[in-house]
Every structure is written in C-alpha cells, then in structure tokens.
Backbone as JSON, one array per atom type, in Angstrom:
{
  "sequence": "XXXXXXXXXXXXXXXXXXXXXXXXXXXXXXXXXXXXXXXXXXXXXXXXXXXXXXXXXXXXXXXXXXXXXXXXXXXXXXXXXXXXXXXXXXXXXXXXXXXXXXXXXXXXXXXXX",
  "N": [[90.47, -170.79, 41.43], [87.84, -172.89, 42.28], [84.72, -172.94, 40.65], [81.23, -173.22, 40.27], [78.23, -173.5, 38.42], [74.86, -173.76, 39.19], [71.38, -174.89, 38.96], [69.97, -173.28, 40.79], [71.67, -171.21, 41.46], [75.02, -170.22, 42.15], [78.37, -171.3, 43.12], [81.52, -170.73, 44.79], [84.59, -172.16, 45.57], [86.44, -171.36, 48.29], [88.38, -172.3, 49.97], [89.99, -175.42, 50.24], [90.72, -178.01, 52.12], [92.29, -180.81, 53.87], [90.87, -181.07, 56.27], [88.66, -179.39, 56.17], [86.3, -177.47, 54.16], [85.6, -174.48, 52.41], [83.04, -172.48, 51.14], [81.69, -169.88, 49.07], [78.44, -169.04, 48.54], [75.93, -168.3, 46.24], [72.54, -167.7, 46.01], [70.02, -167.42, 43.75], [67.23, -165.09, 43.52], [64.19, -166.68, 44.29], [65.32, -169.17, 44.04], [66.21, -172.49, 45.23], [68.02, -174.89, 47.11], [68.46, -178.49, 47.03], [66.57, -180.57, 49.32], [68.38, -182.18, 51.66], [70.96, -184.41, 52.99], [74.08, -185.35, 54.64], [76.57, -187.92, 54.86], [79.19, -187.72, 55.73], [79.97, -185.19, 56.51], [79.51, -182.14, 58.39], [77.98, -178.88, 58.47], [78.36, -175.29, 58.55], [76.57, -172.41, 58.18], [76.79, -169.04, 57.3], [75.1, -166.06, 56.91], [75.71, -163.52, 54.55], [74.7, -161.62, 52.79], [71.39, -160.58, 51.96], [68.51, -162.69, 52.76], [68.21, -165.87, 54.14], [66.1, -168.64, 53.91], [65.87, -171.29, 55.89], [65.46, -174.75, 56.13], [65.65, -177.08, 58.61], [65.85, -180.25, 59.58], [63.03, -180.32, 59.31], [62.15, -177.99, 60.62], [61.5, -174.58, 59.97], [63.12, -171.51, 59.38], [63.92, -168.04, 59.06], [67.01, -166.58, 58.25], [69.04, -163.82, 58.85], [71.46, -161.33, 57.69], [74.62, -161.91, 59.11], [73.71, -163.84, 60.84], [73.93, -167.28, 61.84], [73.66, -170.65, 60.86], [73.76, -173.89, 62.2], [74.5, -176.96, 60.9], [74.17, -180.1, 61.73], [76.0, -183.24, 61.38], [74.4, -185.52, 59.28], [71.92, -184.27, 59.54], [68.85, -183.29, 58.07], [68.54, -180.87, 55.58], [67.97, -177.63, 54.0], [68.35, -174.7, 52.02], [66.76, -171.75, 50.96], [65.78, -169.04, 48.77], [63.3, -167.08, 48.89], [62.94, -164.45, 48.37], [63.33, -161.06, 46.92], [65.9, -160.06, 46.71], [69.28, -161.09, 45.94], [70.75, -163.9, 47.63], [73.57, -164.4, 49.63], [75.79, -166.6, 51.16], [78.25, -167.95, 53.43], [79.65, -171.08, 53.52], [80.95, -173.39, 55.72], [82.4, -176.42, 55.73], [82.9, -179.29, 57.72], [84.47, -182.33, 58.62], [84.98, -185.67, 57.44], [85.06, -185.99, 54.7], [84.54, -184.22, 51.65], [83.39, -184.25, 49.14], [81.18, -183.66, 46.32], [79.63, -185.86, 45.87], [78.73, -186.75, 48.3], [76.23, -185.88, 48.81], [73.04, -186.53, 49.74], [70.09, -186.52, 48.27], [66.83, -185.7, 49.19], [64.58, -184.35, 48.34], [64.19, -182.57, 45.32], [64.05, -179.75, 43.27], [64.9, -179.79, 40.69], [65.05, -182.27, 39.58], [67.35, -183.79, 40.17], [69.35, -186.58, 41.22]],
  "CA": [[89.38, -171.01, 42.36], [86.76, -173.69, 41.71], [83.45, -172.23, 40.52], [80.25, -174.07, 39.62], [76.91, -172.9, 38.25], [73.8, -174.73, 39.44], [70.09, -174.31, 38.56], [69.51, -172.34, 41.82], [72.64, -170.14, 41.7], [76.4, -170.64, 41.88], [79.25, -171.28, 44.29], [82.96, -170.62, 44.62], [85.33, -172.79, 46.67], [87.44, -170.41, 48.78], [89.46, -173.09, 50.57], [89.74, -176.87, 50.21], [91.8, -178.6, 52.92], [91.91, -182.15, 54.33], [90.0, -181.02, 57.45], [87.5, -178.54, 55.96], [86.12, -176.82, 52.87], [84.86, -173.23, 52.57], [82.42, -172.02, 49.89], [80.8, -168.7, 49.0], [77.31, -169.56, 47.78], [74.93, -167.32, 45.8], [71.25, -168.29, 45.65], [69.23, -166.44, 43.03], [65.85, -164.92, 44.0], [63.33, -167.78, 43.86], [66.05, -170.44, 43.98], [66.41, -173.26, 46.46], [68.83, -176.1, 46.99], [67.69, -179.68, 47.37], [66.46, -180.99, 50.73], [69.47, -183.15, 51.6], [71.81, -184.63, 54.16], [75.41, -185.86, 54.32], [77.08, -188.99, 55.73], [80.58, -187.52, 56.16], [80.3, -183.81, 56.86], [78.58, -181.18, 58.97], [78.17, -177.58, 57.84], [77.98, -174.05, 59.25], [76.2, -171.41, 57.17], [76.69, -167.67, 57.8], [74.52, -165.17, 55.91], [76.47, -162.29, 54.35], [73.79, -160.63, 52.19], [70.07, -161.15, 51.74], [67.91, -163.49, 53.82], [68.1, -167.29, 53.78], [65.06, -169.43, 54.59], [66.51, -172.58, 56.11], [64.72, -175.88, 56.71], [66.59, -177.96, 59.3], [65.06, -181.35, 60.16], [61.61, -179.99, 59.3], [61.9, -176.66, 61.19], [61.81, -173.53, 59.0], [63.44, -170.23, 60.01], [64.65, -167.09, 58.21], [68.29, -166.13, 58.8], [69.44, -162.54, 58.29], [72.9, -161.06, 57.62], [75.33, -162.07, 60.38], [73.21, -165.0, 61.58], [74.6, -168.52, 61.46], [72.94, -171.91, 61.06], [74.62, -175.06, 62.41], [73.9, -178.14, 60.27], [74.92, -181.26, 62.24], [76.18, -184.42, 60.53], [73.2, -186.33, 59.12], [70.68, -183.48, 59.64], [68.22, -182.95, 56.79], [68.59, -179.41, 55.48], [67.79, -176.95, 52.72], [68.27, -173.24, 52.09], [66.09, -171.19, 49.8], [65.7, -167.59, 48.71], [62.01, -166.69, 48.32], [62.89, -162.98, 48.38], [63.72, -160.4, 45.66], [67.34, -159.78, 46.72], [70.12, -162.28, 45.94], [71.24, -164.39, 48.93], [74.94, -164.89, 49.64], [76.23, -167.09, 52.46], [79.5, -168.69, 53.46], [79.47, -172.42, 54.06], [82.16, -174.07, 56.19], [82.16, -177.86, 55.9], [83.92, -179.98, 58.51], [84.18, -183.76, 58.68], [86.04, -186.54, 56.9], [85.03, -186.03, 53.24], [83.82, -183.02, 51.21], [82.99, -184.38, 47.74], [79.77, -183.4, 45.98], [78.9, -187.14, 45.87], [78.21, -187.03, 49.64], [74.93, -185.23, 48.94], [71.9, -187.45, 49.61], [68.94, -185.65, 48.01], [65.51, -186.22, 49.58], [63.66, -183.64, 47.43], [64.96, -181.66, 44.46], [63.21, -179.07, 42.28], [65.5, -179.89, 39.36], [65.08, -183.7, 39.25], [68.67, -184.41, 40.33], [69.27, -187.66, 42.22]],
  "C": [[88.28, -171.81, 41.65], [85.46, -172.91, 41.76], [82.48, -173.15, 39.8], [78.92, -173.33, 39.55], [75.88, -174.01, 38.38], [72.46, -174.11, 39.03], [69.59, -173.21, 39.52], [70.45, -171.15, 42.03], [74.03, -170.62, 41.35], [77.21, -170.63, 43.17], [80.7, -171.22, 43.86], [83.61, -171.3, 45.81], [86.46, -171.84, 47.05], [88.64, -171.13, 49.38], [89.05, -174.55, 50.56], [90.93, -177.54, 50.89], [91.36, -180.0, 53.36], [90.89, -182.14, 55.49], [88.73, -180.21, 57.25], [87.45, -178.01, 54.53], [85.27, -175.58, 53.11], [84.34, -172.79, 51.2], [81.69, -170.7, 50.12], [79.69, -169.12, 48.06], [76.32, -168.43, 47.51], [73.67, -168.07, 45.4], [70.41, -167.19, 45.01], [67.86, -166.27, 43.68], [64.96, -166.03, 43.42], [64.01, -169.13, 43.83], [66.06, -171.18, 45.3], [67.2, -174.52, 46.16], [67.96, -177.3, 47.33], [67.63, -179.88, 48.88], [67.35, -182.22, 50.82], [70.08, -183.42, 52.96], [73.13, -185.24, 53.7], [75.82, -186.93, 55.33], [78.41, -188.61, 56.39], [80.94, -186.09, 56.53], [79.15, -183.1, 57.53], [78.89, -179.83, 58.33], [77.76, -176.46, 58.78], [77.74, -173.02, 58.16], [76.06, -170.04, 57.82], [76.2, -166.76, 56.67], [75.37, -163.91, 55.79], [75.71, -161.23, 53.56], [72.48, -161.32, 51.83], [69.59, -161.92, 52.96], [67.77, -164.92, 53.32], [67.0, -167.95, 54.59], [65.58, -170.86, 54.67], [65.53, -173.56, 56.73], [65.76, -176.8, 57.31], [65.78, -179.0, 60.07], [63.59, -180.95, 60.34], [61.24, -178.64, 59.88], [62.35, -175.58, 60.2], [62.02, -172.2, 59.73], [64.18, -169.35, 59.02], [65.89, -166.6, 58.95], [68.72, -164.87, 58.08], [70.97, -162.4, 58.31], [73.52, -161.16, 59.01], [74.85, -163.26, 61.19], [73.79, -166.28, 60.98], [73.72, -169.72, 61.79], [73.96, -173.04, 61.2], [73.87, -176.27, 61.84], [74.69, -179.37, 60.75], [75.03, -182.39, 61.2], [74.87, -185.2, 60.49], [71.89, -185.57, 59.2], [70.15, -183.18, 58.24], [68.11, -181.43, 56.72], [68.39, -178.9, 54.07], [67.86, -175.46, 53.01], [67.59, -172.78, 50.81], [66.05, -169.68, 49.91], [64.38, -167.19, 48.07], [61.86, -165.18, 48.16], [63.41, -162.4, 47.06], [65.22, -160.13, 45.57], [68.13, -161.09, 46.63], [70.57, -162.62, 47.37], [72.68, -164.85, 48.75], [75.24, -165.37, 51.06], [77.54, -167.83, 52.31], [79.24, -170.0, 54.16], [80.83, -172.97, 54.46], [81.77, -175.51, 56.46], [83.27, -178.42, 56.77], [83.49, -181.43, 58.68], [85.33, -184.54, 58.08], [86.1, -186.57, 55.39], [84.13, -184.91, 52.74], [83.39, -183.07, 49.75], [81.51, -184.12, 47.53], [78.96, -184.7, 45.96], [78.48, -187.58, 47.28], [76.92, -186.23, 49.89], [73.86, -186.3, 48.72], [70.66, -186.57, 49.48], [67.64, -186.36, 48.37], [64.45, -185.65, 48.63], [64.51, -182.7, 46.6], [64.05, -181.07, 43.4], [63.69, -179.31, 40.86], [65.73, -181.33, 38.94], [66.49, -184.3, 39.26], [68.54, -185.51, 41.37], [70.38, -187.51, 43.24]]
}
C-alpha cells in the first residue's frame, strides 16, 4: 500500500485504478493542506473521525463524521484541522488522471509550488 508523509499529516492509497483513486488521509491537529485545484480530477471527501474545516471556492464550512464534501473538477479547495483531535477522511478521486503533479497550489503553508 502506498503511504506518504506530508508536513500536514499523511495518507495511504487504498485503491488505484484507471477510473478512480481512493485515499485515507490523516490531518494532524493544526495542519492544513494547500489551497489548490486540479485540471483532470474531481474529488469526494467523507469525514470518518474528527472535524474537517473545508474551504470550497472561498466558502468555509465545518464537516463532521459522516458528512461528505463534493469537490468539482477545477474547484479551488482546501481542508484543515484547527481542532485538537486528529482528522481522518476518505478521498475518492474520479476523472482522467490521478498523479500528484495535477495539484495546482494557490496558497501553501509549507512553500511548496
């Protein structure tokens, strides 16, 4: 199983197929991913533990366990965990390409391009 550690947390690839990719993502307390968008994929995020604060095209909302965010193709998005408990969510990507090089970062706390 592919596993990667990032400055904000870590992720595990649960399934990688030609039509979709599924990840389990852990965001440490205080961590946040870059504000980003994708050219070739849309995403669906389902919270499984903790609370995720999601920015979607400028709108900010907290998502609790069992709630799902739909991230359309090209939508600017970010998830963060400003709370004390770890955040875990499942990300299902669907589209034509799922490589990490399809991340267009608008803002990043860790100076990644």
